[in-house]
Coordinates of C-alpha atoms and ligand atoms in Angstrom, one line a residue:
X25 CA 77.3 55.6 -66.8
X26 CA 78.6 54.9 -63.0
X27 CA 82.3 55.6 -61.5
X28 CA 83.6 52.2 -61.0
X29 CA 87.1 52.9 -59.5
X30 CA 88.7 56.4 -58.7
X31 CA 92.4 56.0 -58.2
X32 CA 95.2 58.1 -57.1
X33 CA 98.6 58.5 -58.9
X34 CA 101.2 60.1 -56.9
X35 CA 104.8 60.6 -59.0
X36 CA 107.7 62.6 -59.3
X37 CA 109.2 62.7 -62.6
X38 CA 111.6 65.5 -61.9
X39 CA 108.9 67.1 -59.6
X40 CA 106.2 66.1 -57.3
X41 CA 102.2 65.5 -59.1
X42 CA 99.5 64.0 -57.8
X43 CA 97.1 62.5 -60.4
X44 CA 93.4 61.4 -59.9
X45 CA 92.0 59.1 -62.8
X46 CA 88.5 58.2 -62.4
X47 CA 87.0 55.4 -64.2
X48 CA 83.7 53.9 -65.4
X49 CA 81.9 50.8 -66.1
X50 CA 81.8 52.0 -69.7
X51 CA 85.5 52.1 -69.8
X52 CA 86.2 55.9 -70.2
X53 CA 88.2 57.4 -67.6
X54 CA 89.0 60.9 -66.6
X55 CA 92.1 62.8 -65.0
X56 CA 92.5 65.5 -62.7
X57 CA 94.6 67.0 -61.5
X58 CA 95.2 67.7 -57.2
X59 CA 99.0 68.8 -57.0
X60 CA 99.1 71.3 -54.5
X61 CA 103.5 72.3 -54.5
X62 CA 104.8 71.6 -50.9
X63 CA 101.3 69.9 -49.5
X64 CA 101.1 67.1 -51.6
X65 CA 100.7 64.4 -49.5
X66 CA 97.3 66.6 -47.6
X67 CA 95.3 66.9 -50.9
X68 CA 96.2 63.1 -51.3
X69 CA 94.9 61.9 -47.7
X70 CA 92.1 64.2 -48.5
X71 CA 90.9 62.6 -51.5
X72 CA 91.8 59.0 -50.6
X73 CA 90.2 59.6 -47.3
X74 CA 87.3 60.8 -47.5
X75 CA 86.0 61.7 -51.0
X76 CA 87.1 59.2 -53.2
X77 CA 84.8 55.9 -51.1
X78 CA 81.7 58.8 -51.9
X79 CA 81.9 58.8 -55.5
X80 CA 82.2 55.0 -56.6
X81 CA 78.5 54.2 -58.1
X82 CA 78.0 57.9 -58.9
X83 CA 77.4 58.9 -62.4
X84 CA 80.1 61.1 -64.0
X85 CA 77.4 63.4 -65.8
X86 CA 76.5 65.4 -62.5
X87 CA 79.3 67.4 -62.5
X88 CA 77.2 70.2 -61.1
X89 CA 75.7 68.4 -58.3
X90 CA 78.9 66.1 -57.7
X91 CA 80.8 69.8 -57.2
X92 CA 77.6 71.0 -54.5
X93 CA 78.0 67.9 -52.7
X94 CA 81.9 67.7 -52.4
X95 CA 81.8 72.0 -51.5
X96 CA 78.1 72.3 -49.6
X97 CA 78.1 68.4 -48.4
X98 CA 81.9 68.9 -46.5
X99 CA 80.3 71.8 -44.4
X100 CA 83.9 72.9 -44.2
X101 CA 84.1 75.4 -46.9
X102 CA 86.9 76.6 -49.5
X103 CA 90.7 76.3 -47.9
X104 CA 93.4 75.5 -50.8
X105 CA 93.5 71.3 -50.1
X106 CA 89.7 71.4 -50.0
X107 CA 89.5 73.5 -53.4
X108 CA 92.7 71.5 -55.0
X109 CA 90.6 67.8 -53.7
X110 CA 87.2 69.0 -55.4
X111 CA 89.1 70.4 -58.5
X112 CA 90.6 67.5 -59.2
X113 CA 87.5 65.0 -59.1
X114 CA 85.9 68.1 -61.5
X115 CA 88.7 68.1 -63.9
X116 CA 88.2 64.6 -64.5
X117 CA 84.6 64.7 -64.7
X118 CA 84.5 67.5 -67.1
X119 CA 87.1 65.0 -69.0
X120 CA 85.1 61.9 -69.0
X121 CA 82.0 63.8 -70.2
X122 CA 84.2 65.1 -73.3
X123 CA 85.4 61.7 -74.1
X124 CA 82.1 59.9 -73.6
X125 CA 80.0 62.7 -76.3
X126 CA 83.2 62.4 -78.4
X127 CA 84.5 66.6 -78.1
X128 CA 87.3 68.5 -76.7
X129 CA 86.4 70.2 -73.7
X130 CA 86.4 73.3 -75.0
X131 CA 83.0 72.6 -77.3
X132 CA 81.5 71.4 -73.7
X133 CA 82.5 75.0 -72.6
X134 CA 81.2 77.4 -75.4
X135 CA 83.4 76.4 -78.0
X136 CA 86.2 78.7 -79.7
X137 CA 86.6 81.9 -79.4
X138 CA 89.9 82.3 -80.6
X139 CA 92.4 80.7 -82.6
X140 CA 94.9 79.7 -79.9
X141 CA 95.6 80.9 -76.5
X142 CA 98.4 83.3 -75.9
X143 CA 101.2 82.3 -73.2
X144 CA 103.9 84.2 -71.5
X145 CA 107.2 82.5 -70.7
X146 CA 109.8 82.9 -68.4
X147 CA 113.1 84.7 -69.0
X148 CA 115.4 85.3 -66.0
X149 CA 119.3 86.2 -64.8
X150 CA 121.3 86.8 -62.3
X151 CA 121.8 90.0 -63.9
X152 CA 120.2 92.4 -66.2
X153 CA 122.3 91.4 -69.3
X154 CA 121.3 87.8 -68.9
X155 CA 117.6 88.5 -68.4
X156 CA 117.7 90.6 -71.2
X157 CA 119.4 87.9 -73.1
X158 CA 116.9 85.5 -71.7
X159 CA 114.2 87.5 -72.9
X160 CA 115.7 87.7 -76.4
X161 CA 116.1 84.5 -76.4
X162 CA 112.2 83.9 -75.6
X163 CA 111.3 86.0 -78.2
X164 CA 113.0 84.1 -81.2
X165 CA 111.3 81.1 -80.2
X166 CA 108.3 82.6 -80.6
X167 CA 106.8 83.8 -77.6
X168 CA 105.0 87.5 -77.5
X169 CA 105.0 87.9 -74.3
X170 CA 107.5 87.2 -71.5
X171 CA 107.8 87.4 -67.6
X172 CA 111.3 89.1 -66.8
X173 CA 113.1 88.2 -63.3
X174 CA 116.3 89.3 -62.3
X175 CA 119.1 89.1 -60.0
X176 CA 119.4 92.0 -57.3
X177 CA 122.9 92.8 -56.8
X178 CA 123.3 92.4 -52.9
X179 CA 120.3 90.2 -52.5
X180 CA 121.4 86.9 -52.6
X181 CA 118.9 83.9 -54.4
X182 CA 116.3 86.5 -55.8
X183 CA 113.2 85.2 -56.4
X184 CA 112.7 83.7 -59.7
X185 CA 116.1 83.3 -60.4
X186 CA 117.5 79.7 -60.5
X187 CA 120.8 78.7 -59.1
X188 CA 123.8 77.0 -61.0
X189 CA 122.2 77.8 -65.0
X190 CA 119.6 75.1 -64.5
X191 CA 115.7 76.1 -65.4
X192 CA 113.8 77.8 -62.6
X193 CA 111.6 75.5 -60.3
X194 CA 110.3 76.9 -57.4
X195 CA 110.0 73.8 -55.1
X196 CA 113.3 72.1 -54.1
X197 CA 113.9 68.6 -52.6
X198 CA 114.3 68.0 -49.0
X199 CA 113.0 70.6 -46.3
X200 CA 112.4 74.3 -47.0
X201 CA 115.7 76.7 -48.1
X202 CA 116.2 80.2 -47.1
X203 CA 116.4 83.0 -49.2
X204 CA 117.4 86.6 -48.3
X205 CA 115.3 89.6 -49.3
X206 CA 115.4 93.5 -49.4
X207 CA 112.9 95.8 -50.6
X208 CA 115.0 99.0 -50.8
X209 CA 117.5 97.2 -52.9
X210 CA 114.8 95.6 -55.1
X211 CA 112.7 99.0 -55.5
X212 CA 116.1 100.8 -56.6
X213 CA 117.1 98.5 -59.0
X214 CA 114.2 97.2 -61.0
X215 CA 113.0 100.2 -62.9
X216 CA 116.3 99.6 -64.5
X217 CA 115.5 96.1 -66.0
X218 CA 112.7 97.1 -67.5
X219 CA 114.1 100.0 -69.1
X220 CA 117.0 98.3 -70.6
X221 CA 114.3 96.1 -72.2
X222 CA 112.3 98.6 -73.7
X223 CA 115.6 99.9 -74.9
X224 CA 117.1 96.8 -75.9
X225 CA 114.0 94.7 -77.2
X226 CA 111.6 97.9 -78.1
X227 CA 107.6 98.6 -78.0
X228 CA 106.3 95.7 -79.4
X229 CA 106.8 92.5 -76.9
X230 CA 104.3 92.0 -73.9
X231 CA 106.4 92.4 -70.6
X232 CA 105.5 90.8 -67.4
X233 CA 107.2 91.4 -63.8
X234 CA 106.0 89.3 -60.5
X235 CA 106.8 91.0 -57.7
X236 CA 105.6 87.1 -55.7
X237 CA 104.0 88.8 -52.5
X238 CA 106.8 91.1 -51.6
X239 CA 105.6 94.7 -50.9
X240 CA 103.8 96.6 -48.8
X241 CA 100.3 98.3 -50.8
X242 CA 102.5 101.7 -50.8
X243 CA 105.7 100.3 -51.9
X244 CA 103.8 98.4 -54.6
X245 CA 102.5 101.5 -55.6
X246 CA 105.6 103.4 -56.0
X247 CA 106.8 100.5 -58.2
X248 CA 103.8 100.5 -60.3
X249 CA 104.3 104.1 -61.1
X250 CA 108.4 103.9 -62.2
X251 CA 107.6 101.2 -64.7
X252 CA 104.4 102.9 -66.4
X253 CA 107.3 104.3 -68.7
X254 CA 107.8 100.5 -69.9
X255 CA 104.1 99.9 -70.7
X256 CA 104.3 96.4 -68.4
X257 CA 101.3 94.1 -69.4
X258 CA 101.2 93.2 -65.7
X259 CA 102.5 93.9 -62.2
X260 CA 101.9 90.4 -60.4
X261 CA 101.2 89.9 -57.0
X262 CA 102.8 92.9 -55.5
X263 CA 101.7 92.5 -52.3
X264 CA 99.7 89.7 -50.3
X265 CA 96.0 89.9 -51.3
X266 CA 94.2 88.0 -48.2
X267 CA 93.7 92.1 -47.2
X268 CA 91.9 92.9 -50.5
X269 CA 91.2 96.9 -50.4
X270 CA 95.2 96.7 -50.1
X271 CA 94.9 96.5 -54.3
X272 CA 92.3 100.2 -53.9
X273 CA 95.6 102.1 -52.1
X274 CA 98.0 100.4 -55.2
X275 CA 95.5 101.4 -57.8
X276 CA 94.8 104.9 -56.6
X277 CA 98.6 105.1 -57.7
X278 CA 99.2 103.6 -60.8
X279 CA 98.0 102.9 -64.5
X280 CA 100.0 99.5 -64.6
X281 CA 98.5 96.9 -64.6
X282 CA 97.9 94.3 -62.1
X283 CA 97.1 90.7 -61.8
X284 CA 96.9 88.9 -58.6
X285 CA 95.4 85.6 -57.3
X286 CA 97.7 81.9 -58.1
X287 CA 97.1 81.3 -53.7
X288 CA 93.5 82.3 -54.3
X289 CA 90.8 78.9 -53.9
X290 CA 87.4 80.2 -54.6
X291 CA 85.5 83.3 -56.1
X292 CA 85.0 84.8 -52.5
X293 CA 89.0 85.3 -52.8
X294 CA 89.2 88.1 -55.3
X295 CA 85.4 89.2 -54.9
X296 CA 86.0 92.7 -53.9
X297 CA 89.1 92.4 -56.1
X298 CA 87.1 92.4 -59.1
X299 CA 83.7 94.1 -58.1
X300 CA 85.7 97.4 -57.5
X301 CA 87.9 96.6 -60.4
X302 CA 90.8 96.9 -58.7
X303 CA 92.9 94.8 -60.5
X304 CA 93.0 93.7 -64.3
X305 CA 93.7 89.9 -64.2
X306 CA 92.6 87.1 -62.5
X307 CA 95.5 84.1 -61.7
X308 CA 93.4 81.9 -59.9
X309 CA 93.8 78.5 -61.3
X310 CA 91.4 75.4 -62.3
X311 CA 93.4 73.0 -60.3
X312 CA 93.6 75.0 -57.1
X313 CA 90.3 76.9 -57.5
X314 CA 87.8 73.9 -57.4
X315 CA 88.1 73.0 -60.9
X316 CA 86.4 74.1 -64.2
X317 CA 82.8 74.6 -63.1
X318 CA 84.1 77.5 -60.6
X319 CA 86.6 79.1 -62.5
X320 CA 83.5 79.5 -65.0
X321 CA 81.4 80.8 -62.7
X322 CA 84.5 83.2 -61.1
X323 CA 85.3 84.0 -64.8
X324 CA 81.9 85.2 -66.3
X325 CA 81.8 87.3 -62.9
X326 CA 84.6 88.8 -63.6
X327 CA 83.6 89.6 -67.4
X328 CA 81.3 91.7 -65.9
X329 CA 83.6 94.0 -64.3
X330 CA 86.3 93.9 -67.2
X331 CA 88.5 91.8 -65.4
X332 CA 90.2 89.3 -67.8
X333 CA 91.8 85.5 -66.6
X334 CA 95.7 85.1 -66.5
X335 CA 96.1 81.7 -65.0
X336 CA 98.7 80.6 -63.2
X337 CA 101.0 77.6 -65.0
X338 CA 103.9 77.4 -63.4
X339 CA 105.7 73.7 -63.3
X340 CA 103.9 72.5 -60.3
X341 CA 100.6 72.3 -62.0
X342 CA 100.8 69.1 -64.1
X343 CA 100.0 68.9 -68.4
X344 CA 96.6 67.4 -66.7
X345 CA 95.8 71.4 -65.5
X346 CA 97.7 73.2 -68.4
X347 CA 95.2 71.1 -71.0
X348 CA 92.5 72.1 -68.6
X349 CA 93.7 75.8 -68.8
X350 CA 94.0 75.9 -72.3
X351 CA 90.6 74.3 -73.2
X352 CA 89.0 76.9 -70.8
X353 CA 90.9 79.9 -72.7
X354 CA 90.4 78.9 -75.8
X355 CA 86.3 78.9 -75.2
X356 CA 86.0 82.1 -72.6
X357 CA 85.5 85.1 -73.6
X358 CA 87.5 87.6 -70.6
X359 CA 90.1 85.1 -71.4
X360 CA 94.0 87.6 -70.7
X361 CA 97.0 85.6 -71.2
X362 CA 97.8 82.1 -70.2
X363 CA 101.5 81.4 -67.6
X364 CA 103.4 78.8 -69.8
X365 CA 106.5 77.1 -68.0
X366 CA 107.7 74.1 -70.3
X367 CA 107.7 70.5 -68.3
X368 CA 110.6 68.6 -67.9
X369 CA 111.1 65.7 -70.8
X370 CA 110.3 63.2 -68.6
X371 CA 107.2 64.9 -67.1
X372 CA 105.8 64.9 -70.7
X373 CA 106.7 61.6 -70.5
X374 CA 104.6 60.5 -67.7
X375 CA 101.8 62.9 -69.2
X376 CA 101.4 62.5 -73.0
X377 CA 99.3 65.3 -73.8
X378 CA 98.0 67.1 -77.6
X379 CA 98.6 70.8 -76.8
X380 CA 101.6 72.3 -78.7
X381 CA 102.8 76.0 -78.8
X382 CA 103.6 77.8 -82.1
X383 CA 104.2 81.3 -83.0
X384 CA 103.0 82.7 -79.4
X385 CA 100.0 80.8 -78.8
X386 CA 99.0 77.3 -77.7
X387 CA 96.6 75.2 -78.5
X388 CA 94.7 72.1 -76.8
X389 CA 94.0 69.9 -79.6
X390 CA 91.3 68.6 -81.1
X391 CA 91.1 65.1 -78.9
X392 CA 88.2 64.1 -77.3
X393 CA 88.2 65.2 -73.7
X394 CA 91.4 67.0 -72.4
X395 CA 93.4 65.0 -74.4
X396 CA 95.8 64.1 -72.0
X397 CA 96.6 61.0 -70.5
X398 CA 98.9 59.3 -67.8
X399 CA 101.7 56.6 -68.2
X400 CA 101.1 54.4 -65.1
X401 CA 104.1 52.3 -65.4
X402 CA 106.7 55.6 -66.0
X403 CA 105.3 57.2 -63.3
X404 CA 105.6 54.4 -61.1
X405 CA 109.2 54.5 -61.6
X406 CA 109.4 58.2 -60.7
X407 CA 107.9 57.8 -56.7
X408 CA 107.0 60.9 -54.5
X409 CA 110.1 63.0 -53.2
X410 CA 109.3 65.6 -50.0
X411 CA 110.0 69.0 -51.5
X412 CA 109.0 72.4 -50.2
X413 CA 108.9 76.1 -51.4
X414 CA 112.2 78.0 -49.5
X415 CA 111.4 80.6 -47.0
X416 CA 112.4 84.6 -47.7
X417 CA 114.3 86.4 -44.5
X418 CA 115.1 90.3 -44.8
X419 CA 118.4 91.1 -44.1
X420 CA 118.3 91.4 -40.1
X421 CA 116.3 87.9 -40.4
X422 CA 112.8 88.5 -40.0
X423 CA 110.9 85.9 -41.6
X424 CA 108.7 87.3 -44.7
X425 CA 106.8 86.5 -47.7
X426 CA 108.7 84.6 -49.8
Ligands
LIG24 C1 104.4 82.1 -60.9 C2 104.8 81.8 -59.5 C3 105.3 80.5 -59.2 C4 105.0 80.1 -57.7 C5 104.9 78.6 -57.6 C6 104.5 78.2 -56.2 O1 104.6 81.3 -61.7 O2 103.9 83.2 -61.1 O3 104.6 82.8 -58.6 O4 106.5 80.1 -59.7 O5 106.0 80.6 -56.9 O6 104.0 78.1 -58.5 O7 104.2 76.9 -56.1
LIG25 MG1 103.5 84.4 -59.5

């Protein structure tokens, strides 16, 4: 089998994706996907420019050596557009092969382990009776475990929480808002969301909090330790991780647990992260970590150190990663929990896919490949809109992580 034609689809239905399909002379074709929120267009150049002309004629079984060449042969190592470019081409790759021995992916990667891969949702409010609401609301349809954000009174746009009732997307059309941010205020209050919870909800659901890059190693610490009463599942991202013995100072401090990793692009990210078991979940994520031959390889490393997977699934990684993810954590072993933030209707559309949730869990299907596909002609309709992440100022206006 040879790539004949490797094409990319860049669309918008509600949000920005861009698509890769890759096709052969023996009429299977692949997707992947290379959606990287806010940088679209730089993945896309990046592919079109100079990786896509290297792989027409190559054959689509070589995923090993195709990955070397695209991460060894580009001399210029790791980056997130590099990783997001080579995860792409692998994704579809990985999805060709499926389709062309006539298996889901997850057979290609071990096979089952489980029966279905366990998701978290999102519940927010702008204030803690509607995000325990939300989260009540979560729970009857289904889900076991659920990521609370909330509204801090005197901190205007929190993070997580969307404006005007609509559902929460993190990139917004047109150039980059500005939201307003204060620690103090944040530290005070949120202890008290998660005890109304436990109070409200009890023992039994799995509760998540993402603090999105916010603190300082000491200040995450002092967080960690006022919600051990609530028993969190995780404590995301609570401060910036390029600094990685930050996590040894947080984790000196608390029993909670803590996952890290949806900016990280390669193993060499969250090595000393897992090696010294410093945190308990990984979020780096196939599309933005150089597909599904590294996060296998970053995955069984982390196996080793009891660090489990938590990937990141938030609405700017298309149904093309989210079948990827699933397929992966149904067949790993260290597999955590799985980030599950429903499409839009019409981004279903454009992506017809065969995973479905019930009762907690998804599943991938049973389709050849990733079973998932691409609507050309819908997503033509639906053309690229510039949209960026917003910016976070504290209140006397210094920029900081948002
Ligand atoms: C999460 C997130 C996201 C990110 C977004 C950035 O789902 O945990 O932190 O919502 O902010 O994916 O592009
Ligand atoms: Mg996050």
């Amino acid at each position: 089998m040879k790539i004949t034609e490797a094409r990319l689809i860049v669309c918008s239905p509600d949000r920005n994706f861009v698509t890769l399909k890759l096709c052969t002379d023996e009429g299977i074709y692949g997707l992947g996907d290379a959606t990287l929120n806010g940088r679209e267009l730089a993945v896309a150049s990046y592919l079109s420019e100079h990786v896509l002309p290297c792989l027409i004629g190559r054959d689509p079984f070589a995923i090993e050596d195709i990955w070397q060449t695209l991460y060894r042969g580009a001399y210029w190592r790791r980056g997130p557009v590099t990783m997001t470019a080579i995860a792409a081409v692998d994704v579809a790759l990985w999805d060709i092969k499926g389709k062309a021995l006539n298996t889901p992916v997850y057979n290609l990667l071990g096979g089952r382990s489980r029966q279905g891969v366990l998701v978290y949702a999102h519940a927010n409010g702008k204030d803690i009776e509607e995000a325990v609401d939300s989260v009540r609301r979560h729970m009857e349809a289904g889900y076991l475990a659920v990521r609370a954000q909330c509204g801090v009174p005197g901190v205007a746009g929190s993070y997580g929480v969307p404006k005007g009732g609509k559902p929460y997307e993190p990139a917004e059309r047109g150039l980059p808002g500005e939201g307003v941010w204060s620690t103090e205020r944040y530290l005070n209050f949120v202890p008290s969301l998660f005890e109304k919870l436990r109070v409200d909800l009890g023992p039994e659901v799995h509760l998540l909090h993402d603090v999105h890059h916010r603190l300082t190693p000491i200040e995450a610490a002092r967080l960690g330790k006022a919600l051990e009463p609530y028993r969190l599942f995780w404590m995301e991202d609570p401060c910036p991780a390029e600094l990685q013995e930050s996590f040894e100072l947080i984790r000196r401090h608390t029993t909670t647990p803590l996952a890290t990793g949806e900016v990280f692009n390669s193993v060499w990210d969250a090595h000393e992260l897992i090696r010294r078991q410093w945190i308990d979940y990984l979020r780096m994520s196939i599309v933005h970590g150089g597909g599904i031959t590294h996060a296998k390889k970053t995955a069984d490393f982390a196996a080793l150190y009891h660090v489990r997977t938590g990937f990141h699934g938030a609405t700017d990684l298309s149904p093309v990663t989210m079948a990827a993810a699933l397929h992966f954590g149904l067949a790993i072993h260290n597999f955590g929990i799985q980030e599950h933030m429903p499409h839009t209707r019409l981004t279903d559309e454009v992506f017809p896919h065969e995973y479905s949730f019930a009762e907690g869990y998804m599943h991938p299907g049973d389709a050849a490949g990733l079973g998932v596909d691409i609507d050309e002609k819908l997503a033509a309709k639906c053309p690229y809109q510039r949209a960026y992440l917003p910016v976070a100022r504290k209140l006397d206006g210094t920029l900081t992580d948002w």
